[in-house]
Amino acid sequence: MTHIVLDDVTFTFGAEGKVATPPVLERVNLGIDEGEFVVLLGPSGCGKSTILNLIAGFERPLAGRVASNGRTIEGPSPERGMVFQQPMLYPWLNVWGNVTFGARMRGTPEAEYAAQAEELLWQMGLLPYRDASPWELSGGMRQRVALARAWIMQPDILLMDEPFGALDAQTRALMQELLLRTWAQRRTTILFVTHDVDEALLLGTRILVMSARPGRIREEIRVPFAYPRDAEALATNAQYGALRAHALHRVREEARRHLEAMQPLKVA
Ligand SMILES: Nc1ncnc2c1ncn2[C@@H]1O[C@H](COP(=O)(O)OP(=O)(O)OP(=O)(O)O)[C@@H](O)[C@H]1O
Ligand SMILES: [Mg+2]
């Protein structure tokens, strides 16, 4: 079943008249099925975060419709969880307090969320740190806390905005594995933004390559590799090499086009 739909969505930040640029998004059409892992790939500024913000309900389209399970999205909801590039933990709460924050705000009794929180902390390798404060954790650990915090709300969809972008390569690889494992168990629908073609090919069932200004879906790439996927095995797969080269070419082409469009002709 189709979970998320963007139907002819146009979006601007209301700067028309002040800035002579096309809308941020123009007539974007996009459907995400339940349980899919869709990756948005595209140059900086093409509107990837804007699409997540529209689905999260933080922004409203200028024209068109954004819907979840057939209902128009009117505002934020715990059904749609967001994970940002920077984990944004509450500094005055420890790991346990951060992970269980949403459940407590909802008024869920501790007996109902405690076992789930413990399970998530165990999965994320954070059980020994349940009483630690955010500043006592590494970047990767903080991001795992943010993931556990998003997942404990049992969202229908997780919106992930370059969640591993600030991590070193080894930690990122571990986080990717962890995310794939958790997704395999829970089958939450995921929309994941990244700049990294290898990350996109490792994680996604489908990759949407965006063009910039106006932001549109330029190309859809169905990723043919079966799960569980292994980065090392993929690296030696001939089909992987060809897909990777194709995706890289597309993204670079769009990035170049975007830069040129943002560089008005110089007067000699
Ligand atoms: N708060 C804002 N007010 C006005 N314009 C904005 C605002 N946020 C973003 N924009 C504009 O919208 C465009 C799309 O922004 P968005 O953050 O969605 O891009 P992105 O694809 O996520 O980029 P990046 O990869 O750099 O994160 C940008 O080019 C920017 O000009
Ligand atoms: Mg962004």
PDB file of C-alpha atoms and ligand atoms in Angstrom:
ATOM      1  CA  MET A   1       0.000   0.000   0.000  1.00  0.00           C
ATOM      2  CA  THR A   2       1.169   3.537  -0.730  1.00  0.00           C
ATOM      3  CA  HIS A   3       2.150   5.179   2.519  1.00  0.00           C
ATOM      4  CA  ILE A   4       3.357   8.667   1.600  1.00  0.00           C
ATOM      5  CA  VAL A   5       2.244  10.648  -1.431  1.00  0.00           C
ATOM      6  CA  LEU A   6       3.432  13.997  -2.753  1.00  0.00           C
ATOM      7  CA  ASP A   7       0.967  14.997  -5.406  1.00  0.00           C
ATOM      8  CA  ASP A   8       2.118  17.844  -7.676  1.00  0.00           C
ATOM      9  CA  VAL A   9       3.789  19.656  -4.784  1.00  0.00           C
ATOM     10  CA  THR A  10       5.136  23.156  -5.311  1.00  0.00           C
ATOM     11  CA  PHE A  11       6.874  24.952  -2.476  1.00  0.00           C
ATOM     12  CA  THR A  12       8.555  28.321  -1.925  1.00  0.00           C
ATOM     13  CA  PHE A  13       9.734  30.112   1.184  1.00  0.00           C
ATOM     14  CA  GLY A  14       7.676  33.121   0.188  1.00  0.00           C
ATOM     15  CA  ALA A  15      10.651  35.056  -1.175  1.00  0.00           C
ATOM     16  CA  GLU A  16       9.062  35.702  -4.606  1.00  0.00           C
ATOM     17  CA  GLY A  17       9.562  39.262  -5.682  1.00  0.00           C
ATOM     18  CA  LYS A  18      12.667  39.565  -3.537  1.00  0.00           C
ATOM     19  CA  VAL A  19      14.763  36.823  -5.109  1.00  0.00           C
ATOM     20  CA  ALA A  20      14.635  36.033  -8.819  1.00  0.00           C
ATOM     21  CA  THR A  21      14.853  32.269  -8.470  1.00  0.00           C
ATOM     22  CA  PRO A  22      12.394  29.512  -9.336  1.00  0.00           C
ATOM     23  CA  PRO A  23      10.473  27.801  -6.522  1.00  0.00           C
ATOM     24  CA  VAL A  24      12.372  25.442  -4.212  1.00  0.00           C
ATOM     25  CA  LEU A  25      10.157  22.549  -5.342  1.00  0.00           C
ATOM     26  CA  GLU A  26       8.018  22.531  -8.453  1.00  0.00           C
ATOM     27  CA  ARG A  27       5.358  19.926  -9.190  1.00  0.00           C
ATOM     28  CA  VAL A  28       7.083  17.138  -7.315  1.00  0.00           C
ATOM     29  CA  ASN A  29       5.321  13.771  -7.518  1.00  0.00           C
ATOM     30  CA  LEU A  30       6.440  10.995  -5.294  1.00  0.00           C
ATOM     31  CA  GLY A  31       4.985   7.855  -3.745  1.00  0.00           C
ATOM     32  CA  ILE A  32       6.516   5.737  -1.013  1.00  0.00           C
ATOM     33  CA  ASP A  33       5.133   2.301  -0.239  1.00  0.00           C
ATOM     34  CA  GLU A  34       4.764   0.911   3.249  1.00  0.00           C
ATOM     35  CA  GLY A  35       8.010  -0.628   4.464  1.00  0.00           C
ATOM     36  CA  GLU A  36      10.136   0.846   1.669  1.00  0.00           C
ATOM     37  CA  PHE A  37      13.566   2.336   2.275  1.00  0.00           C
ATOM     38  CA  VAL A  38      13.750   5.289  -0.104  1.00  0.00           C
ATOM     39  CA  VAL A  39      16.879   7.418  -0.428  1.00  0.00           C
ATOM     40  CA  LEU A  40      16.857  11.018  -1.649  1.00  0.00           C
ATOM     41  CA  LEU A  41      20.064  11.987  -3.378  1.00  0.00           C
ATOM     42  CA  GLY A  42      20.849  15.368  -4.899  1.00  0.00           C
ATOM     43  CA  PRO A  43      23.009  18.482  -4.826  1.00  0.00           C
ATOM     44  CA  SER A  44      23.129  20.829  -1.874  1.00  0.00           C
ATOM     45  CA  GLY A  45      20.150  23.158  -1.899  1.00  0.00           C
ATOM     46  CA  CYS A  46      17.929  21.058  -4.187  1.00  0.00           C
ATOM     47  CA  GLY A  47      15.203  20.697  -1.581  1.00  0.00           C
ATOM     48  CA  LYS A  48      15.827  17.350   0.096  1.00  0.00           C
ATOM     49  CA  SER A  49      15.361  18.662   3.642  1.00  0.00           C
ATOM     50  CA  THR A  50      12.354  20.619   2.411  1.00  0.00           C
ATOM     51  CA  ILE A  51      10.689  17.388   1.253  1.00  0.00           C
ATOM     52  CA  LEU A  52      11.332  15.814   4.677  1.00  0.00           C
ATOM     53  CA  ASN A  53       9.965  18.930   6.399  1.00  0.00           C
ATOM     54  CA  LEU A  54       6.807  18.789   4.287  1.00  0.00           C
ATOM     55  CA  ILE A  55       6.241  15.127   5.166  1.00  0.00           C
ATOM     56  CA  ALA A  56       7.045  15.808   8.826  1.00  0.00           C
ATOM     57  CA  GLY A  57       4.383  18.533   8.713  1.00  0.00           C
ATOM     58  CA  PHE A  58       6.790  21.351   9.639  1.00  0.00           C
ATOM     59  CA  GLU A  59       6.048  23.086   6.322  1.00  0.00           C
ATOM     60  CA  ARG A  60       2.989  23.266   4.053  1.00  0.00           C
ATOM     61  CA  PRO A  61       3.045  23.110   0.247  1.00  0.00           C
ATOM     62  CA  LEU A  62       2.158  26.212  -1.758  1.00  0.00           C
ATOM     63  CA  ALA A  63       0.267  23.989  -4.203  1.00  0.00           C
ATOM     64  CA  GLY A  64      -0.422  20.274  -4.359  1.00  0.00           C
ATOM     65  CA  ARG A  65      -0.914  17.786  -1.572  1.00  0.00           C
ATOM     66  CA  VAL A  66       1.210  15.814   0.875  1.00  0.00           C
ATOM     67  CA  ALA A  67      -0.560  12.808   2.378  1.00  0.00           C
ATOM     68  CA  SER A  68       0.169   9.914   4.698  1.00  0.00           C
ATOM     69  CA  ASN A  69      -2.001   6.799   4.497  1.00  0.00           C
ATOM     70  CA  GLY A  70      -4.471   8.724   2.376  1.00  0.00           C
ATOM     71  CA  ARG A  71      -4.867  11.627   4.823  1.00  0.00           C
ATOM     72  CA  THR A  72      -3.541  15.113   4.066  1.00  0.00           C
ATOM     73  CA  ILE A  73      -0.704  16.016   6.434  1.00  0.00           C
ATOM     74  CA  GLU A  74      -1.781  19.044   8.489  1.00  0.00           C
ATOM     75  CA  GLY A  75       1.094  19.248  10.980  1.00  0.00           C
ATOM     76  CA  PRO A  76       3.682  17.255  12.919  1.00  0.00           C
ATOM     77  CA  SER A  77       2.695  13.900  14.391  1.00  0.00           C
ATOM     78  CA  PRO A  78       4.477  11.217  16.412  1.00  0.00           C
ATOM     79  CA  GLU A  79       3.580   8.861  13.549  1.00  0.00           C
ATOM     80  CA  ARG A  80       6.317  10.551  11.539  1.00  0.00           C
ATOM     81  CA  GLY A  81       9.686  10.537  13.306  1.00  0.00           C
ATOM     82  CA  MET A  82      12.616  12.733  12.298  1.00  0.00           C
ATOM     83  CA  VAL A  83      16.340  12.118  12.798  1.00  0.00           C
ATOM     84  CA  PHE A  84      18.625  15.069  12.025  1.00  0.00           C
ATOM     85  CA  GLN A  85      22.299  15.312  11.107  1.00  0.00           C
ATOM     86  CA  GLN A  86      23.062  16.599  14.606  1.00  0.00           C
ATOM     87  CA  PRO A  87      21.394  14.426  17.257  1.00  0.00           C
ATOM     88  CA  MET A  88      19.983  17.343  19.322  1.00  0.00           C
ATOM     89  CA  LEU A  89      19.697  15.531  22.644  1.00  0.00           C
ATOM     90  CA  TYR A  90      18.414  17.227  25.781  1.00  0.00           C
ATOM     91  CA  PRO A  91      21.601  18.037  27.716  1.00  0.00           C
ATOM     92  CA  TRP A  92      19.866  17.947  31.111  1.00  0.00           C
ATOM     93  CA  LEU A  93      18.608  14.375  30.580  1.00  0.00           C
ATOM     94  CA  ASN A  94      20.692  11.206  30.617  1.00  0.00           C
ATOM     95  CA  VAL A  95      20.526   8.545  27.891  1.00  0.00           C
ATOM     96  CA  TRP A  96      17.502   6.840  29.426  1.00  0.00           C
ATOM     97  CA  GLY A  97      15.721  10.178  29.894  1.00  0.00           C
ATOM     98  CA  ASN A  98      16.378  11.187  26.292  1.00  0.00           C
ATOM     99  CA  VAL A  99      15.227   7.887  24.809  1.00  0.00           C
ATOM    100  CA  THR A 100      12.029   7.761  26.860  1.00  0.00           C
ATOM    101  CA  PHE A 101      11.241  11.500  26.610  1.00  0.00           C
ATOM    102  CA  GLY A 102       8.510  11.212  23.968  1.00  0.00           C
ATOM    103  CA  ALA A 103       6.831   8.273  25.668  1.00  0.00           C
ATOM    104  CA  ARG A 104       6.727  10.186  28.958  1.00  0.00           C
ATOM    105  CA  MET A 105       5.389  13.326  27.262  1.00  0.00           C
ATOM    106  CA  ARG A 106       2.624  11.201  25.796  1.00  0.00           C
ATOM    107  CA  GLY A 107       1.721  10.074  29.306  1.00  0.00           C
ATOM    108  CA  THR A 108       2.579   6.439  28.606  1.00  0.00           C
ATOM    109  CA  PRO A 109       3.087   4.585  31.919  1.00  0.00           C
ATOM    110  CA  GLU A 110       6.690   3.498  32.509  1.00  0.00           C
ATOM    111  CA  ALA A 111       5.640  -0.156  32.643  1.00  0.00           C
ATOM    112  CA  GLU A 112       4.630   0.130  28.966  1.00  0.00           C
ATOM    113  CA  TYR A 113       7.729   1.778  27.532  1.00  0.00           C
ATOM    114  CA  ALA A 114      10.497   0.511  29.851  1.00  0.00           C
ATOM    115  CA  ALA A 115      10.954  -2.921  28.250  1.00  0.00           C
ATOM    116  CA  GLN A 116      10.931  -1.382  24.774  1.00  0.00           C
ATOM    117  CA  ALA A 117      13.483   1.291  25.774  1.00  0.00           C
ATOM    118  CA  GLU A 118      15.719  -1.357  27.282  1.00  0.00           C
ATOM    119  CA  GLU A 119      15.484  -3.488  24.137  1.00  0.00           C
ATOM    120  CA  LEU A 120      16.372  -0.508  21.916  1.00  0.00           C
ATOM    121  CA  LEU A 121      19.304   0.493  24.136  1.00  0.00           C
ATOM    122  CA  TRP A 122      20.523  -3.088  23.993  1.00  0.00           C
ATOM    123  CA  GLN A 123      20.232  -3.166  20.173  1.00  0.00           C
ATOM    124  CA  MET A 124      22.114   0.118  19.914  1.00  0.00           C
ATOM    125  CA  GLY A 125      24.854  -1.101  22.277  1.00  0.00           C
ATOM    126  CA  LEU A 126      23.961   1.625  24.756  1.00  0.00           C
ATOM    127  CA  LEU A 127      22.697  -0.318  27.738  1.00  0.00           C
ATOM    128  CA  PRO A 128      25.919   0.300  29.754  1.00  0.00           C
ATOM    129  CA  TYR A 129      25.444   4.052  29.146  1.00  0.00           C
ATOM    130  CA  ARG A 130      21.833   4.399  30.221  1.00  0.00           C
ATOM    131  CA  ASP A 131      22.765   6.820  33.023  1.00  0.00           C
ATOM    132  CA  ALA A 132      25.371   8.776  31.027  1.00  0.00           C
ATOM    133  CA  SER A 133      24.827  12.398  30.013  1.00  0.00           C
ATOM    134  CA  PRO A 134      24.961  13.442  26.336  1.00  0.00           C
ATOM    135  CA  TRP A 135      28.312  15.239  26.738  1.00  0.00           C
ATOM    136  CA  GLU A 136      29.863  11.985  27.961  1.00  0.00           C
ATOM    137  CA  LEU A 137      29.046  10.260  24.646  1.00  0.00           C
ATOM    138  CA  SER A 138      30.822  10.206  21.282  1.00  0.00           C
ATOM    139  CA  GLY A 139      29.078  11.533  18.156  1.00  0.00           C
ATOM    140  CA  GLY A 140      28.110   8.045  17.005  1.00  0.00           C
ATOM    141  CA  MET A 141      26.704   7.160  20.425  1.00  0.00           C
ATOM    142  CA  ARG A 142      24.644  10.351  20.474  1.00  0.00           C
ATOM    143  CA  GLN A 143      23.258   9.503  17.062  1.00  0.00           C
ATOM    144  CA  ARG A 144      22.327   6.026  18.346  1.00  0.00           C
ATOM    145  CA  VAL A 145      20.463   7.648  21.242  1.00  0.00           C
ATOM    146  CA  ALA A 146      18.615   9.830  18.719  1.00  0.00           C
ATOM    147  CA  LEU A 147      17.735   6.721  16.695  1.00  0.00           C
ATOM    148  CA  ALA A 148      16.451   4.866  19.751  1.00  0.00           C
ATOM    149  CA  ARG A 149      14.456   7.948  20.739  1.00  0.00           C
ATOM    150  CA  ALA A 150      12.836   8.083  17.305  1.00  0.00           C
ATOM    151  CA  TRP A 151      12.100   4.364  17.180  1.00  0.00           C
ATOM    152  CA  ILE A 152      10.544   4.083  20.631  1.00  0.00           C
ATOM    153  CA  MET A 153       7.659   6.238  19.400  1.00  0.00           C
ATOM    154  CA  GLN A 154       6.897   3.424  16.948  1.00  0.00           C
ATOM    155  CA  PRO A 155       6.555   5.826  14.034  1.00  0.00           C
ATOM    156  CA  ASP A 156       5.031   4.630  10.754  1.00  0.00           C
ATOM    157  CA  ILE A 157       7.788   6.436   8.925  1.00  0.00           C
ATOM    158  CA  LEU A 158      11.254   7.627   9.861  1.00  0.00           C
ATOM    159  CA  LEU A 159      12.530  10.736   8.090  1.00  0.00           C
ATOM    160  CA  MET A 160      16.313  10.787   8.256  1.00  0.00           C
ATOM    161  CA  ASP A 161      18.192  13.903   7.165  1.00  0.00           C
ATOM    162  CA  GLU A 162      21.842  12.960   6.581  1.00  0.00           C
ATOM    163  CA  PRO A 163      21.871  11.239   9.980  1.00  0.00           C
ATOM    164  CA  PHE A 164      25.376   9.815   9.551  1.00  0.00           C
ATOM    165  CA  GLY A 165      26.869  12.759   7.667  1.00  0.00           C
ATOM    166  CA  ALA A 166      28.857  14.028  10.644  1.00  0.00           C
ATOM    167  CA  LEU A 167      30.348  10.643  11.600  1.00  0.00           C
ATOM    168  CA  ASP A 168      33.738   9.176  10.722  1.00  0.00           C
ATOM    169  CA  ALA A 169      33.787   6.442   8.073  1.00  0.00           C
ATOM    170  CA  GLN A 170      34.041   3.467  10.466  1.00  0.00           C
ATOM    171  CA  THR A 171      31.318   4.692  12.791  1.00  0.00           C
ATOM    172  CA  ARG A 172      29.136   5.468   9.781  1.00  0.00           C
ATOM    173  CA  ALA A 173      29.579   1.909   8.470  1.00  0.00           C
ATOM    174  CA  LEU A 174      28.534   0.506  11.867  1.00  0.00           C
ATOM    175  CA  MET A 175      25.523   2.808  12.015  1.00  0.00           C
ATOM    176  CA  GLN A 176      24.472   1.773   8.516  1.00  0.00           C
ATOM    177  CA  GLU A 177      24.602  -1.890   9.544  1.00  0.00           C
ATOM    178  CA  LEU A 178      22.632  -1.154  12.688  1.00  0.00           C
ATOM    179  CA  LEU A 179      20.016   0.795  10.772  1.00  0.00           C
ATOM    180  CA  LEU A 180      19.607  -1.992   8.191  1.00  0.00           C
ATOM    181  CA  ARG A 181      19.259  -4.608  10.914  1.00  0.00           C
ATOM    182  CA  THR A 182      16.670  -2.598  12.821  1.00  0.00           C
ATOM    183  CA  TRP A 183      14.750  -1.818   9.629  1.00  0.00           C
ATOM    184  CA  ALA A 184      14.743  -5.540   8.717  1.00  0.00           C
ATOM    185  CA  GLN A 185      13.100  -6.291  12.076  1.00  0.00           C
ATOM    186  CA  ARG A 186      10.643  -3.429  12.208  1.00  0.00           C
ATOM    187  CA  ARG A 187       9.957  -2.636   8.571  1.00  0.00           C
ATOM    188  CA  THR A 188       9.269   0.976   9.347  1.00  0.00           C
ATOM    189  CA  THR A 189       9.010   3.014   6.146  1.00  0.00           C
ATOM    190  CA  ILE A 190      12.184   5.099   5.794  1.00  0.00           C
ATOM    191  CA  LEU A 191      12.963   8.203   3.766  1.00  0.00           C
ATOM    192  CA  PHE A 192      16.675   8.850   4.048  1.00  0.00           C
ATOM    193  CA  VAL A 193      18.617  11.847   2.733  1.00  0.00           C
ATOM    194  CA  THR A 194      22.276  11.563   1.844  1.00  0.00           C
ATOM    195  CA  HIS A 195      24.960  13.049  -0.419  1.00  0.00           C
ATOM    196  CA  ASP A 196      26.805   9.755  -0.454  1.00  0.00           C
ATOM    197  CA  VAL A 197      26.132   7.476  -3.439  1.00  0.00           C
ATOM    198  CA  ASP A 198      27.642   4.415  -1.717  1.00  0.00           C
ATOM    199  CA  GLU A 199      25.448   4.957   1.319  1.00  0.00           C
ATOM    200  CA  ALA A 200      22.406   5.284  -0.951  1.00  0.00           C
ATOM    201  CA  LEU A 201      23.201   2.041  -2.785  1.00  0.00           C
ATOM    202  CA  LEU A 202      23.940   0.144   0.412  1.00  0.00           C
ATOM    203  CA  LEU A 203      20.741   1.164   2.186  1.00  0.00           C
ATOM    204  CA  GLY A 204      17.924   1.891  -0.229  1.00  0.00           C
ATOM    205  CA  THR A 205      15.351  -0.203  -2.003  1.00  0.00           C
ATOM    206  CA  ARG A 206      15.001   2.802  -4.298  1.00  0.00           C
ATOM    207  CA  ILE A 207      17.001   5.968  -4.920  1.00  0.00           C
ATOM    208  CA  LEU A 208      15.442   9.200  -6.103  1.00  0.00           C
ATOM    209  CA  VAL A 209      17.935  11.562  -7.690  1.00  0.00           C
ATOM    210  CA  MET A 210      16.810  15.182  -7.457  1.00  0.00           C
ATOM    211  CA  SER A 211      17.549  18.138  -9.677  1.00  0.00           C
ATOM    212  CA  ALA A 212      17.845  21.610  -8.252  1.00  0.00           C
ATOM    213  CA  ARG A 213      15.898  24.872  -8.613  1.00  0.00           C
ATOM    214  CA  PRO A 214      13.226  24.052  -9.181  1.00  0.00           C
ATOM    215  CA  GLY A 215      13.698  20.839  -7.242  1.00  0.00           C
ATOM    216  CA  ARG A 216      12.226  17.835  -9.041  1.00  0.00           C
ATOM    217  CA  ILE A 217      12.746  14.100  -9.039  1.00  0.00           C
ATOM    218  CA  ARG A 218      15.108  13.661 -11.955  1.00  0.00           C
ATOM    219  CA  GLU A 219      15.537   9.908 -11.917  1.00  0.00           C
ATOM    220  CA  GLU A 220      14.452   6.830 -10.019  1.00  0.00           C
ATOM    221  CA  ILE A 221      16.947   4.018  -9.519  1.00  0.00           C
ATOM    222  CA  ARG A 222      15.643   0.684  -8.246  1.00  0.00           C
ATOM    223  CA  VAL A 223      18.417  -0.965  -6.278  1.00  0.00           C
ATOM    224  CA  PRO A 224      18.534  -4.619  -7.351  1.00  0.00           C
ATOM    225  CA  PHE A 225      20.616  -6.070  -4.489  1.00  0.00           C
ATOM    226  CA  ALA A 226      18.986  -8.449  -1.999  1.00  0.00           C
ATOM    227  CA  TYR A 227      19.120  -7.826   1.757  1.00  0.00           C
ATOM    228  CA  PRO A 228      20.979  -8.397   3.992  1.00  0.00           C
ATOM    229  CA  ARG A 229      23.519  -6.306   2.120  1.00  0.00           C
ATOM    230  CA  ASP A 230      27.174  -6.196   2.859  1.00  0.00           C
ATOM    231  CA  ALA A 231      29.266  -3.180   1.862  1.00  0.00           C
ATOM    232  CA  GLU A 232      32.382  -5.266   1.231  1.00  0.00           C
ATOM    233  CA  ALA A 233      30.564  -7.797  -0.955  1.00  0.00           C
ATOM    234  CA  LEU A 234      28.842  -5.027  -2.921  1.00  0.00           C
ATOM    235  CA  ALA A 235      32.157  -3.304  -3.608  1.00  0.00           C
ATOM    236  CA  THR A 236      33.277  -6.249  -5.749  1.00  0.00           C
ATOM    237  CA  ASN A 237      29.953  -6.655  -7.570  1.00  0.00           C
ATOM    238  CA  ALA A 238      30.151  -5.602 -11.238  1.00  0.00           C
ATOM    239  CA  GLN A 239      26.537  -4.439 -11.344  1.00  0.00           C
ATOM    240  CA  TYR A 240      27.235  -2.294  -8.288  1.00  0.00           C
ATOM    241  CA  GLY A 241      30.136  -0.597 -10.055  1.00  0.00           C
ATOM    242  CA  ALA A 242      27.986   0.300 -13.038  1.00  0.00           C
ATOM    243  CA  LEU A 243      25.089   1.615 -10.925  1.00  0.00           C
ATOM    244  CA  ARG A 244      27.467   3.611  -8.761  1.00  0.00           C
ATOM    245  CA  ALA A 245      29.103   5.238 -11.771  1.00  0.00           C
ATOM    246  CA  HIS A 246      25.694   6.095 -13.210  1.00  0.00           C
ATOM    247  CA  ALA A 247      24.388   7.603  -9.956  1.00  0.00           C
ATOM    248  CA  LEU A 248      27.585   9.588  -9.375  1.00  0.00           C
ATOM    249  CA  HIS A 249      27.414  10.992 -12.877  1.00  0.00           C
ATOM    250  CA  ARG A 250      23.797  12.093 -12.383  1.00  0.00           C
ATOM    251  CA  VAL A 251      24.436  13.750  -9.044  1.00  0.00           C
ATOM    252  CA  ARG A 252      27.524  15.593 -10.309  1.00  0.00           C
ATOM    253  CA  GLU A 253      25.668  16.734 -13.404  1.00  0.00           C
ATOM    254  CA  GLU A 254      22.860  18.158 -11.263  1.00  0.00           C
ATOM    255  CA  ALA A 255      25.308  19.791  -8.837  1.00  0.00           C
ATOM    256  CA  ARG A 256      27.096  21.473 -11.743  1.00  0.00           C
ATOM    257  CA  ARG A 257      23.841  22.657 -13.275  1.00  0.00           C
ATOM    258  CA  HIS A 258      22.748  24.058  -9.931  1.00  0.00           C
ATOM    259  CA  LEU A 259      26.002  25.939  -9.387  1.00  0.00           C
ATOM    260  CA  GLU A 260      25.841  27.438 -12.882  1.00  0.00           C
ATOM    261  CA  ALA A 261      22.252  28.542 -12.339  1.00  0.00           C
ATOM    262  CA  MET A 262      23.338  30.284  -9.121  1.00  0.00           C
ATOM    263  CA  GLN A 263      26.201  32.124 -10.840  1.00  0.00           C
ATOM    264  CA  PRO A 264      24.684  35.002 -12.801  1.00  0.00           C
ATOM    265  CA  LEU A 265      26.598  36.013 -15.936  1.00  0.00           C
ATOM    266  CA  LYS A 266      29.465  38.338 -15.096  1.00  0.00           C
ATOM    267  CA  VAL A 267      29.408  41.719 -16.838  1.00  0.00           C
ATOM    268  CA  ALA A 268      32.748  42.199 -18.629  1.00  0.00           C
TER     269      ALA A 268
HETATM  270  N1  LIG B   1      14.344  28.907   5.964  1.00  0.00           N
HETATM  271  C1  LIG B   1      14.566  29.175   4.671  1.00  0.00           C
HETATM  272  N2  LIG B   1      14.208  30.372   4.158  1.00  0.00           N
HETATM  273  C2  LIG B   1      14.390  30.654   2.837  1.00  0.00           C
HETATM  274  N3  LIG B   1      14.921  29.801   1.959  1.00  0.00           N
HETATM  275  C3  LIG B   1      15.291  28.600   2.413  1.00  0.00           C
HETATM  276  C4  LIG B   1      15.158  28.217   3.784  1.00  0.00           C
HETATM  277  N4  LIG B   1      15.607  26.951   3.935  1.00  0.00           N
HETATM  278  C5  LIG B   1      16.021  26.578   2.717  1.00  0.00           C
HETATM  279  N5  LIG B   1      15.843  27.546   1.806  1.00  0.00           N
HETATM  280  C6  LIG B   1      16.107  27.449   0.362  1.00  0.00           C
HETATM  281  O1  LIG B   1      15.509  26.273  -0.126  1.00  0.00           O
HETATM  282  C7  LIG B   1      16.396  25.524  -0.933  1.00  0.00           C
HETATM  283  C8  LIG B   1      16.287  24.054  -0.544  1.00  0.00           C
HETATM  284  O2  LIG B   1      16.763  23.891   0.781  1.00  0.00           O
HETATM  285  P1  LIG B   1      16.932  22.488   1.452  1.00  0.00           P
HETATM  286  O3  LIG B   1      17.417  22.733   2.838  1.00  0.00           O
HETATM  287  O4  LIG B   1      15.681  21.708   1.303  1.00  0.00           O
HETATM  288  O5  LIG B   1      18.065  21.846   0.535  1.00  0.00           O
HETATM  289  P2  LIG B   1      18.846  20.453   0.706  1.00  0.00           P
HETATM  290  O6  LIG B   1      18.673  19.720  -0.558  1.00  0.00           O
HETATM  291  O7  LIG B   1      18.425  19.799   1.975  1.00  0.00           O
HETATM  292  O8  LIG B   1      20.359  20.961   0.806  1.00  0.00           O
HETATM  293  P3  LIG B   1      21.588  20.351   1.660  1.00  0.00           P
HETATM  294  O9  LIG B   1      22.026  19.139   0.928  1.00  0.00           O
HETATM  295  O10 LIG B   1      22.604  21.454   1.589  1.00  0.00           O
HETATM  296  O11 LIG B   1      21.110  20.083   3.036  1.00  0.00           O
HETATM  297  C9  LIG B   1      17.776  26.109  -0.696  1.00  0.00           C
HETATM  298  O12 LIG B   1      18.375  26.335  -1.936  1.00  0.00           O
HETATM  299  C10 LIG B   1      17.561  27.414   0.013  1.00  0.00           C
HETATM  300  O13 LIG B   1      17.808  28.460  -0.884  1.00  0.00           O
HETATM  301 MG    MG B   2      19.396  19.416   3.782  1.00  0.00          MG
END
